[in-house]
PDB file of C-alpha atoms in Angstrom:
ATOM      1  CA  MET A   1     206.143 249.378  66.066  1.00 94.00           C
ATOM      2  CA  TYR A   2     204.189 246.935  64.257  1.00 97.00           C
ATOM      3  CA  GLN A   3     201.506 244.609  65.879  1.00 97.00           C
ATOM      4  CA  LYS A   4     199.188 241.427  64.422  1.00 97.00           C
ATOM      5  CA  PHE A   5     196.077 240.587  66.597  1.00 98.00           C
ATOM      6  CA  GLU A   6     193.018 238.518  66.236  1.00 97.00           C
ATOM      7  CA  CYS A   7     189.702 240.593  66.409  1.00 98.00           C
ATOM      8  CA  PHE A   8     186.200 239.047  66.328  1.00 97.00           C
ATOM      9  CA  MET A   9     183.656 240.781  63.666  1.00 97.00           C
ATOM     10  CA  PRO A  10     180.335 240.208  65.214  1.00 96.00           C
ATOM     11  CA  PRO A  11     178.642 240.689  61.998  1.00 95.00           C
ATOM     12  CA  PHE A  12     180.383 237.948  60.538  1.00 95.00           C
ATOM     13  CA  GLN A  13     180.343 235.779  63.504  1.00 94.00           C
ATOM     14  CA  GLU A  14     184.449 235.076  63.136  1.00 94.00           C
ATOM     15  CA  ASN A  15     187.951 236.535  63.973  1.00 96.00           C
ATOM     16  CA  ARG A  16     190.074 238.389  61.826  1.00 96.00           C
ATOM     17  CA  THR A  17     193.405 239.700  61.769  1.00 98.00           C
ATOM     18  CA  ILE A  18     194.315 243.788  62.104  1.00 98.00           C
ATOM     19  CA  HIS A  19     197.394 244.829  61.520  1.00 98.00           C
ATOM     20  CA  VAL A  20     198.853 247.810  63.098  1.00 98.00           C
ATOM     21  CA  TYR A  21     201.750 250.559  62.487  1.00 98.00           C
ATOM     22  CA  MET A  22     202.401 252.967  65.155  1.00 97.00           C
ATOM     23  CA  PRO A  23     205.409 255.306  65.547  1.00 96.00           C
ATOM     24  CA  ASP A  24     207.642 255.068  68.319  1.00 91.00           C
ATOM     25  CA  THR A  25     207.355 258.705  70.011  1.00 85.00           C
ATOM     26  CA  ASN A  26     205.630 259.309  72.914  1.00 88.00           C
ATOM     27  CA  LYS A  27     202.271 261.190  71.331  1.00 95.00           C
ATOM     28  CA  ARG A  28     199.346 260.724  70.416  1.00 98.00           C
ATOM     29  CA  TYR A  29     198.594 260.164  66.648  1.00 98.00           C
ATOM     30  CA  PRO A  30     195.559 260.660  64.002  1.00 98.00           C
ATOM     31  CA  VAL A  31     194.530 256.877  62.819  1.00 98.00           C
ATOM     32  CA  LEU A  32     194.307 255.958  59.321  1.00 99.00           C
ATOM     33  CA  TYR A  33     192.075 252.838  58.959  1.00 99.00           C
ATOM     34  CA  MET A  34     192.815 250.733  55.412  1.00 98.00           C
ATOM     35  CA  PHE A  35     190.804 247.711  53.737  1.00 98.00           C
ATOM     36  CA  ASP A  36     193.439 244.247  52.996  1.00 98.00           C
ATOM     37  CA  GLY A  37     195.599 245.100  55.907  1.00 98.00           C
ATOM     38  CA  HIS A  38     198.136 242.031  55.133  1.00 98.00           C
ATOM     39  CA  ASN A  39     198.763 244.023  51.711  1.00 98.00           C
ATOM     40  CA  LEU A  40     200.021 247.070  53.647  1.00 98.00           C
ATOM     41  CA  PHE A  41     203.560 246.565  55.487  1.00 98.00           C
ATOM     42  CA  PHE A  42     205.530 243.507  54.782  1.00 98.00           C
ATOM     43  CA  ASP A  43     206.075 241.673  51.258  1.00 98.00           C
ATOM     44  CA  GLN A  44     205.876 238.237  53.082  1.00 97.00           C
ATOM     45  CA  ASP A  45     202.524 238.844  54.237  1.00 97.00           C
ATOM     46  CA  ALA A  46     200.782 240.374  50.798  1.00 97.00           C
ATOM     47  CA  THR A  47     198.395 238.291  48.527  1.00 94.00           C
ATOM     48  CA  TYR A  48     201.117 238.972  45.408  1.00 94.00           C
ATOM     49  CA  GLY A  49     204.314 238.901  47.200  1.00 97.00           C
ATOM     50  CA  ARG A  50     204.246 242.872  47.444  1.00 97.00           C
ATOM     51  CA  SER A  51     203.213 245.207  49.713  1.00 98.00           C
ATOM     52  CA  TRP A  52     202.442 249.129  50.007  1.00 98.00           C
ATOM     53  CA  ARG A  53     205.457 249.239  53.028  1.00 98.00           C
ATOM     54  CA  TRP A  54     203.424 251.726  54.452  1.00 98.00           C
ATOM     55  CA  GLY A  55     205.470 251.796  57.613  1.00 98.00           C
ATOM     56  CA  ASP A  56     208.682 252.205  55.749  1.00 97.00           C
ATOM     57  CA  ASN A  57     207.622 255.414  53.960  1.00 98.00           C
ATOM     58  CA  LEU A  58     205.752 256.755  56.776  1.00 98.00           C
ATOM     59  CA  GLU A  59     209.322 257.347  57.996  1.00 97.00           C
ATOM     60  CA  ARG A  60     211.192 258.505  54.981  1.00 97.00           C
ATOM     61  CA  LEU A  61     208.473 261.048  54.745  1.00 98.00           C
ATOM     62  CA  HIS A  62     208.598 261.992  58.627  1.00 97.00           C
ATOM     63  CA  ARG A  63     204.562 261.433  58.969  1.00 97.00           C
ATOM     64  CA  GLU A  64     203.435 260.476  62.058  1.00 97.00           C
ATOM     65  CA  CYS A  65     200.102 258.346  62.186  1.00 98.00           C
ATOM     66  CA  ILE A  66     198.593 255.122  63.510  1.00 98.00           C
ATOM     67  CA  VAL A  67     198.042 253.005  60.321  1.00 98.00           C
ATOM     68  CA  VAL A  68     195.272 250.298  60.923  1.00 98.00           C
ATOM     69  CA  GLY A  69     194.726 247.488  58.292  1.00 98.00           C
ATOM     70  CA  GLN A  70     191.716 245.049  58.493  1.00 98.00           C
ATOM     71  CA  GLU A  71     192.270 241.451  57.026  1.00 97.00           C
ATOM     72  CA  CYS A  72     190.043 240.598  54.517  1.00 95.00           C
ATOM     73  CA  SER A  73     188.307 237.364  54.336  1.00 90.00           C
ATOM     74  CA  HIS A  74     189.985 234.886  52.481  1.00 90.00           C
ATOM     75  CA  HIS A  75     187.157 232.215  51.939  1.00 87.00           C
ATOM     76  CA  ASN A  76     186.642 231.726  48.179  1.00 81.00           C
ATOM     77  CA  ASN A  77     185.822 235.050  46.875  1.00 85.00           C
ATOM     78  CA  ASP A  78     183.887 236.395  49.859  1.00 92.00           C
ATOM     79  CA  ARG A  79     186.437 239.560  49.800  1.00 94.00           C
ATOM     80  CA  LEU A  80     184.066 240.983  46.932  1.00 93.00           C
ATOM     81  CA  SER A  81     180.999 240.875  49.036  1.00 94.00           C
ATOM     82  CA  GLU A  82     182.600 242.070  52.197  1.00 96.00           C
ATOM     83  CA  TYR A  83     184.211 245.135  50.358  1.00 96.00           C
ATOM     84  CA  GLY A  84     180.906 245.433  48.274  1.00 96.00           C
ATOM     85  CA  PRO A  85     178.191 248.315  49.420  1.00 97.00           C
ATOM     86  CA  TYR A  86     175.634 247.072  47.187  1.00 97.00           C
ATOM     87  CA  PRO A  87     175.376 243.414  45.642  1.00 94.00           C
ATOM     88  CA  PHE A  88     176.774 243.493  42.115  1.00 92.00           C
ATOM     89  CA  TYR A  89     178.001 241.051  39.438  1.00 91.00           C
ATOM     90  CA  ALA A  90     181.388 241.175  38.360  1.00 86.00           C
ATOM     91  CA  PRO A  91     182.126 240.610  34.357  1.00 83.00           C
ATOM     92  CA  GLY A  92     185.606 239.432  34.981  1.00 77.00           C
ATOM     93  CA  ILE A  93     185.291 236.600  36.986  1.00 80.00           C
ATOM     94  CA  ASP A  94     181.359 235.716  35.801  1.00 84.00           C
ATOM     95  CA  GLN A  95     180.228 236.085  39.566  1.00 89.00           C
ATOM     96  CA  SER A  96     177.436 237.642  41.643  1.00 91.00           C
ATOM     97  CA  PHE A  97     178.363 239.135  45.133  1.00 92.00           C
ATOM     98  CA  ASP A  98     176.317 240.086  47.888  1.00 92.00           C
ATOM     99  CA  GLY A  99     176.726 243.529  49.335  1.00 95.00           C
ATOM    100  CA  TRP A 100     178.060 242.959  52.738  1.00 96.00           C
ATOM    101  CA  GLY A 101     179.447 246.700  53.054  1.00 97.00           C
ATOM    102  CA  ASP A 102     177.418 248.094  55.799  1.00 97.00           C
ATOM    103  CA  LYS A 103     178.156 244.788  58.076  1.00 97.00           C
ATOM    104  CA  THR A 104     181.826 245.726  57.230  1.00 98.00           C
ATOM    105  CA  MET A 105     181.636 249.171  58.213  1.00 98.00           C
ATOM    106  CA  GLU A 106     179.326 247.877  61.398  1.00 98.00           C
ATOM    107  CA  PHE A 107     182.610 246.126  62.300  1.00 98.00           C
ATOM    108  CA  PHE A 108     185.344 249.356  61.650  1.00 98.00           C
ATOM    109  CA  THR A 109     182.943 251.850  63.551  1.00 98.00           C
ATOM    110  CA  GLN A 110     181.273 250.004  66.326  1.00 98.00           C
ATOM    111  CA  THR A 111     183.888 247.342  67.273  1.00 98.00           C
ATOM    112  CA  LEU A 112     187.420 248.160  65.837  1.00 98.00           C
ATOM    113  CA  LYS A 113     187.903 252.309  66.264  1.00 98.00           C
ATOM    114  CA  PRO A 114     186.620 251.842  69.954  1.00 98.00           C
ATOM    115  CA  LEU A 115     189.157 249.146  70.501  1.00 98.00           C
ATOM    116  CA  ILE A 116     192.140 251.050  68.751  1.00 98.00           C
ATOM    117  CA  ASP A 117     191.177 254.387  70.904  1.00 98.00           C
ATOM    118  CA  LYS A 118     190.971 252.227  74.052  1.00 98.00           C
ATOM    119  CA  GLU A 119     194.422 250.489  73.127  1.00 97.00           C
ATOM    120  CA  TYR A 120     196.544 252.665  71.377  1.00 97.00           C
ATOM    121  CA  PRO A 121     197.440 256.708  71.516  1.00 98.00           C
ATOM    122  CA  THR A 122     195.056 258.104  68.999  1.00 98.00           C
ATOM    123  CA  LEU A 123     193.607 261.649  68.393  1.00 98.00           C
ATOM    124  CA  PRO A 124     189.817 259.998  68.442  1.00 98.00           C
ATOM    125  CA  ASN A 125     187.872 262.765  67.156  1.00 98.00           C
ATOM    126  CA  ARG A 126     186.437 262.886  63.625  1.00 98.00           C
ATOM    127  CA  LYS A 127     189.310 265.202  62.493  1.00 97.00           C
ATOM    128  CA  ASN A 128     191.994 262.950  62.803  1.00 98.00           C
ATOM    129  CA  THR A 129     190.275 259.642  61.846  1.00 98.00           C
ATOM    130  CA  TRP A 130     190.455 258.858  58.058  1.00 98.00           C
ATOM    131  CA  ILE A 131     189.955 255.904  55.476  1.00 99.00           C
ATOM    132  CA  GLY A 132     191.724 254.556  52.634  1.00 98.00           C
ATOM    133  CA  GLY A 133     191.958 251.328  50.343  1.00 98.00           C
ATOM    134  CA  SER A 134     192.571 250.214  46.742  1.00 98.00           C
ATOM    135  CA  SER A 135     190.505 248.376  44.653  1.00 95.00           C
ATOM    136  CA  CYS A 136     187.002 246.999  46.308  1.00 96.00           C
ATOM    137  CA  GLY A 137     188.913 248.677  49.210  1.00 97.00           C
ATOM    138  CA  GLY A 138     188.899 251.813  47.464  1.00 98.00           C
ATOM    139  CA  LEU A 139     185.413 251.343  46.644  1.00 98.00           C
ATOM    140  CA  MET A 140     184.617 250.731  50.374  1.00 98.00           C
ATOM    141  CA  ALA A 141     186.599 253.758  51.332  1.00 98.00           C
ATOM    142  CA  TYR A 142     184.642 256.053  49.048  1.00 98.00           C
ATOM    143  CA  TYR A 143     181.381 254.466  50.747  1.00 98.00           C
ATOM    144  CA  ALA A 144     182.819 255.056  54.419  1.00 98.00           C
ATOM    145  CA  GLY A 145     183.156 258.544  53.219  1.00 98.00           C
ATOM    146  CA  MET A 146     179.997 259.070  52.134  1.00 98.00           C
ATOM    147  CA  LYS A 147     177.766 257.127  54.343  1.00 98.00           C
ATOM    148  CA  TYR A 148     179.917 257.259  57.658  1.00 98.00           C
ATOM    149  CA  SER A 149     180.816 260.809  57.382  1.00 98.00           C
ATOM    150  CA  ALA A 150     179.928 261.368  61.030  1.00 98.00           C
ATOM    151  CA  VAL A 151     183.011 259.019  62.029  1.00 98.00           C
ATOM    152  CA  TYR A 152     185.650 259.849  58.990  1.00 98.00           C
ATOM    153  CA  SER A 153     186.806 263.049  57.861  1.00 98.00           C
ATOM    154  CA  LYS A 154     189.153 262.083  54.758  1.00 98.00           C
ATOM    155  CA  ALA A 155     188.155 258.965  52.345  1.00 98.00           C
ATOM    156  CA  VAL A 156     191.570 257.975  50.300  1.00 98.00           C
ATOM    157  CA  CYS A 157     189.996 255.810  47.155  1.00 98.00           C
ATOM    158  CA  VAL A 158     192.788 254.623  45.335  1.00 98.00           C
ATOM    159  CA  SER A 159     192.136 252.456  41.787  1.00 96.00           C
ATOM    160  CA  PRO A 160     188.152 252.421  43.279  1.00 96.00           C
ATOM    161  CA  TYR A 161     186.450 249.635  41.384  1.00 94.00           C
ATOM    162  CA  PHE A 162     183.522 251.611  41.167  1.00 95.00           C
ATOM    163  CA  LEU A 163     182.215 250.232  37.594  1.00 90.00           C
ATOM    164  CA  PRO A 164     179.694 247.730  38.780  1.00 92.00           C
ATOM    165  CA  THR A 165     177.819 249.572  41.526  1.00 95.00           C
ATOM    166  CA  ILE A 166     178.476 253.340  39.916  1.00 96.00           C
ATOM    167  CA  ASN A 167     174.584 253.732  39.567  1.00 96.00           C
ATOM    168  CA  GLN A 168     173.751 252.995  43.467  1.00 97.00           C
ATOM    169  CA  LEU A 169     176.979 255.297  43.898  1.00 97.00           C
ATOM    170  CA  TYR A 170     175.432 258.227  42.308  1.00 97.00           C
ATOM    171  CA  ARG A 171     172.069 257.796  43.603  1.00 97.00           C
ATOM    172  CA  ASP A 172     173.245 257.205  47.054  1.00 97.00           C
ATOM    173  CA  THR A 173     175.744 260.472  46.844  1.00 97.00           C
ATOM    174  CA  GLN A 174     172.801 262.778  45.817  1.00 96.00           C
ATOM    175  CA  ASN A 175     170.680 261.235  48.403  1.00 97.00           C
ATOM    176  CA  THR A 176     172.818 261.110  51.041  1.00 97.00           C
ATOM    177  CA  LYS A 177     173.966 264.256  53.816  1.00 96.00           C
ATOM    178  CA  ILE A 178     177.582 263.958  53.873  1.00 98.00           C
ATOM    179  CA  ARG A 179     179.146 266.198  56.145  1.00 96.00           C
ATOM    180  CA  LYS A 180     180.715 269.223  55.021  1.00 91.00           C
ATOM    181  CA  SER A 181     184.225 268.864  56.056  1.00 94.00           C
ATOM    182  CA  THR A 182     184.680 265.234  54.352  1.00 98.00           C
ATOM    183  CA  ASP A 183     187.269 265.333  51.656  1.00 98.00           C
ATOM    184  CA  PHE A 184     188.115 262.837  49.333  1.00 98.00           C
ATOM    185  CA  TYR A 185     191.082 261.582  47.258  1.00 98.00           C
ATOM    186  CA  PHE A 186     190.894 259.687  44.169  1.00 98.00           C
ATOM    187  CA  SER A 187     193.747 258.095  41.989  1.00 97.00           C
ATOM    188  CA  TRP A 188     193.286 255.869  39.192  1.00 96.00           C
ATOM    189  CA  GLY A 189     195.979 254.722  36.346  1.00 94.00           C
ATOM    190  CA  ALA A 190     196.090 254.714  32.667  1.00 92.00           C
ATOM    191  CA  LYS A 191     197.110 250.908  32.605  1.00 91.00           C
ATOM    192  CA  GLU A 192     194.615 249.543  35.187  1.00 89.00           C
ATOM    193  CA  MET A 193     191.733 248.347  32.861  1.00 77.00           C
ATOM    194  CA  GLY A 194     192.686 249.271  29.004  1.00 74.00           C
ATOM    195  CA  ALA A 195     191.506 252.297  26.937  1.00 63.00           C
ATOM    196  CA  HIS A 196     188.080 251.938  27.107  1.00 62.00           C
ATOM    197  CA  GLY A 197     188.081 250.719  30.991  1.00 78.00           C
ATOM    198  CA  PHE A 198     190.292 253.832  31.614  1.00 86.00           C
ATOM    199  CA  VAL A 199     187.821 255.780  29.794  1.00 90.00           C
ATOM    200  CA  GLU A 200     184.619 254.682  31.798  1.00 90.00           C
ATOM    201  CA  GLU A 201     186.815 254.811  35.175  1.00 91.00           C
ATOM    202  CA  THR A 202     187.253 258.451  34.619  1.00 94.00           C
ATOM    203  CA  LYS A 203     184.032 259.315  33.833  1.00 94.00           C
ATOM    204  CA  ASP A 204     182.499 257.416  36.997  1.00 95.00           C
ATOM    205  CA  ILE A 205     185.402 259.340  39.308  1.00 96.00           C
ATOM    206  CA  LEU A 206     184.443 262.632  37.713  1.00 97.00           C
ATOM    207  CA  ASP A 207     180.613 262.149  37.724  1.00 96.00           C
ATOM    208  CA  LEU A 208     180.934 261.329  41.657  1.00 97.00           C
ATOM    209  CA  ALA A 209     183.524 263.981  42.415  1.00 97.00           C
ATOM    210  CA  THR A 210     180.914 266.288  40.693  1.00 97.00           C
ATOM    211  CA  LEU A 211     178.696 265.869  42.756  1.00 97.00           C
ATOM    212  CA  LEU A 212     180.872 265.888  46.048  1.00 98.00           C
ATOM    213  CA  SER A 213     182.504 269.408  44.800  1.00 96.00           C
ATOM    214  CA  GLN A 214     179.144 270.697  44.028  1.00 95.00           C
ATOM    215  CA  ARG A 215     178.366 270.674  47.584  1.00 94.00           C
ATOM    216  CA  GLY A 216     181.720 271.892  49.063  1.00 95.00           C
ATOM    217  CA  HIS A 217     184.030 268.881  49.541  1.00 97.00           C
ATOM    218  CA  ARG A 218     187.483 269.209  48.670  1.00 97.00           C
ATOM    219  CA  ILE A 219     188.435 266.883  46.119  1.00 97.00           C
ATOM    220  CA  THR A 220     192.198 265.764  45.145  1.00 98.00           C
ATOM    221  CA  PHE A 221     193.093 263.834  42.055  1.00 97.00           C
ATOM    222  CA  ASN A 222     196.030 261.922  40.999  1.00 97.00           C
ATOM    223  CA  VAL A 223     195.559 260.308  37.694  1.00 95.00           C
ATOM    224  CA  LYS A 224     198.706 257.918  36.774  1.00 93.00           C
ATOM    225  CA  PRO A 225     199.522 257.930  32.886  1.00 91.00           C
ATOM    226  CA  ASP A 226     201.488 255.084  33.438  1.00 91.00           C
ATOM    227  CA  GLY A 227     199.780 253.468  36.695  1.00 93.00           C
ATOM    228  CA  GLU A 228     199.117 250.054  36.792  1.00 94.00           C
ATOM    229  CA  HIS A 229     196.486 248.131  39.573  1.00 94.00           C
ATOM    230  CA  CYS A 230     199.493 246.804  41.968  1.00 96.00           C
ATOM    231  CA  GLU A 231     200.834 247.439  45.124  1.00 97.00           C
ATOM    232  CA  ARG A 232     204.086 248.659  43.691  1.00 96.00           C
ATOM    233  CA  ASP A 233     202.387 251.696  41.825  1.00 97.00           C
ATOM    234  CA  TRP A 234     200.207 252.234  44.786  1.00 98.00           C
ATOM    235  CA  GLU A 235     203.417 252.690  47.006  1.00 98.00           C
ATOM    236  CA  ALA A 236     204.298 255.384  44.582  1.00 97.00           C
ATOM    237  CA  GLU A 237     201.773 257.434  45.571  1.00 97.00           C
ATOM    238  CA  ILE A 238     201.807 257.456  49.180  1.00 98.00           C
ATOM    239  CA  PRO A 239     203.811 261.105  49.379  1.00 98.00           C
ATOM    240  CA  ALA A 240     200.937 262.360  47.248  1.00 98.00           C
ATOM    241  CA  ILE A 241     198.277 260.587  49.799  1.00 98.00           C
ATOM    242  CA  CYS A 242     200.489 262.091  52.627  1.00 98.00           C
ATOM    243  CA  GLU A 243     199.954 265.347  51.232  1.00 98.00           C
ATOM    244  CA  PHE A 244     196.243 265.209  51.256  1.00 98.00           C
ATOM    245  CA  LEU A 245     195.993 263.708  54.541  1.00 98.00           C
ATOM    246  CA  TRP A 246     197.868 266.320  56.542  1.00 97.00           C
ATOM    247  CA  THR A 247     196.775 269.141  54.522  1.00 94.00           C
ATOM    248  CA  ASP A 248     194.160 271.207  56.582  1.00 84.00           C
ATOM    249  CA  PRO A 249     191.697 273.034  53.905  1.00 72.00           C
ATOM    250  CA  SER A 250     190.572 275.312  56.564  1.00 67.00           C
ATOM    251  CA  LYS A 251     194.024 276.704  57.019  1.00 61.00           C
TER     252      LYS A 251
END
């Protein structure tokens, strides 16, 4: 079952479209919250005409969970401010952005999750509440796993856009008390940013993962030699993401 509805975002004083996939069986499900909801399910909704096709893949893999996607802002480049935990400069587009990430997470944790738990058959506990995203959404998924670990037990960081804010991320990872049972999935592709960018991206991810693993967090890596920065390649790793999400490290 797929649904779309409008939800008011108090921190931004505007409505935003929420995309939801739910299995058809009659039970309660874990929930994967994701960024860029318009890119998750249907090609006709996706920014570049190609979606992750999450629903089709979950059914093919016989995995049952609710997937909730918040649609990003489409006002100019506000998406980068909304999905940026800190102010940053993006050299590729020669522009600076505000860091509205905590406002975004305020909406996710204080408005969206209570609403989904009320209206859908969720397993609302932390163990069954996950978050994920790609690119700037992958950056936000990491930030949520780090700063909001009381809510989310697993963070799926696909092709995360760490480079402009890596120093702040490293500092906060050092100084933040993250719940011990918080797991992180990192994936990145060799063809996303060129050879130099791949080396920088690899170093950034490994530096953060080292800090996390030293504290006992489970880390899953998925390095893709032919991986590009696109929904087609992100869809291809859904089986690996599901393996991560449905693996209980305590067993």
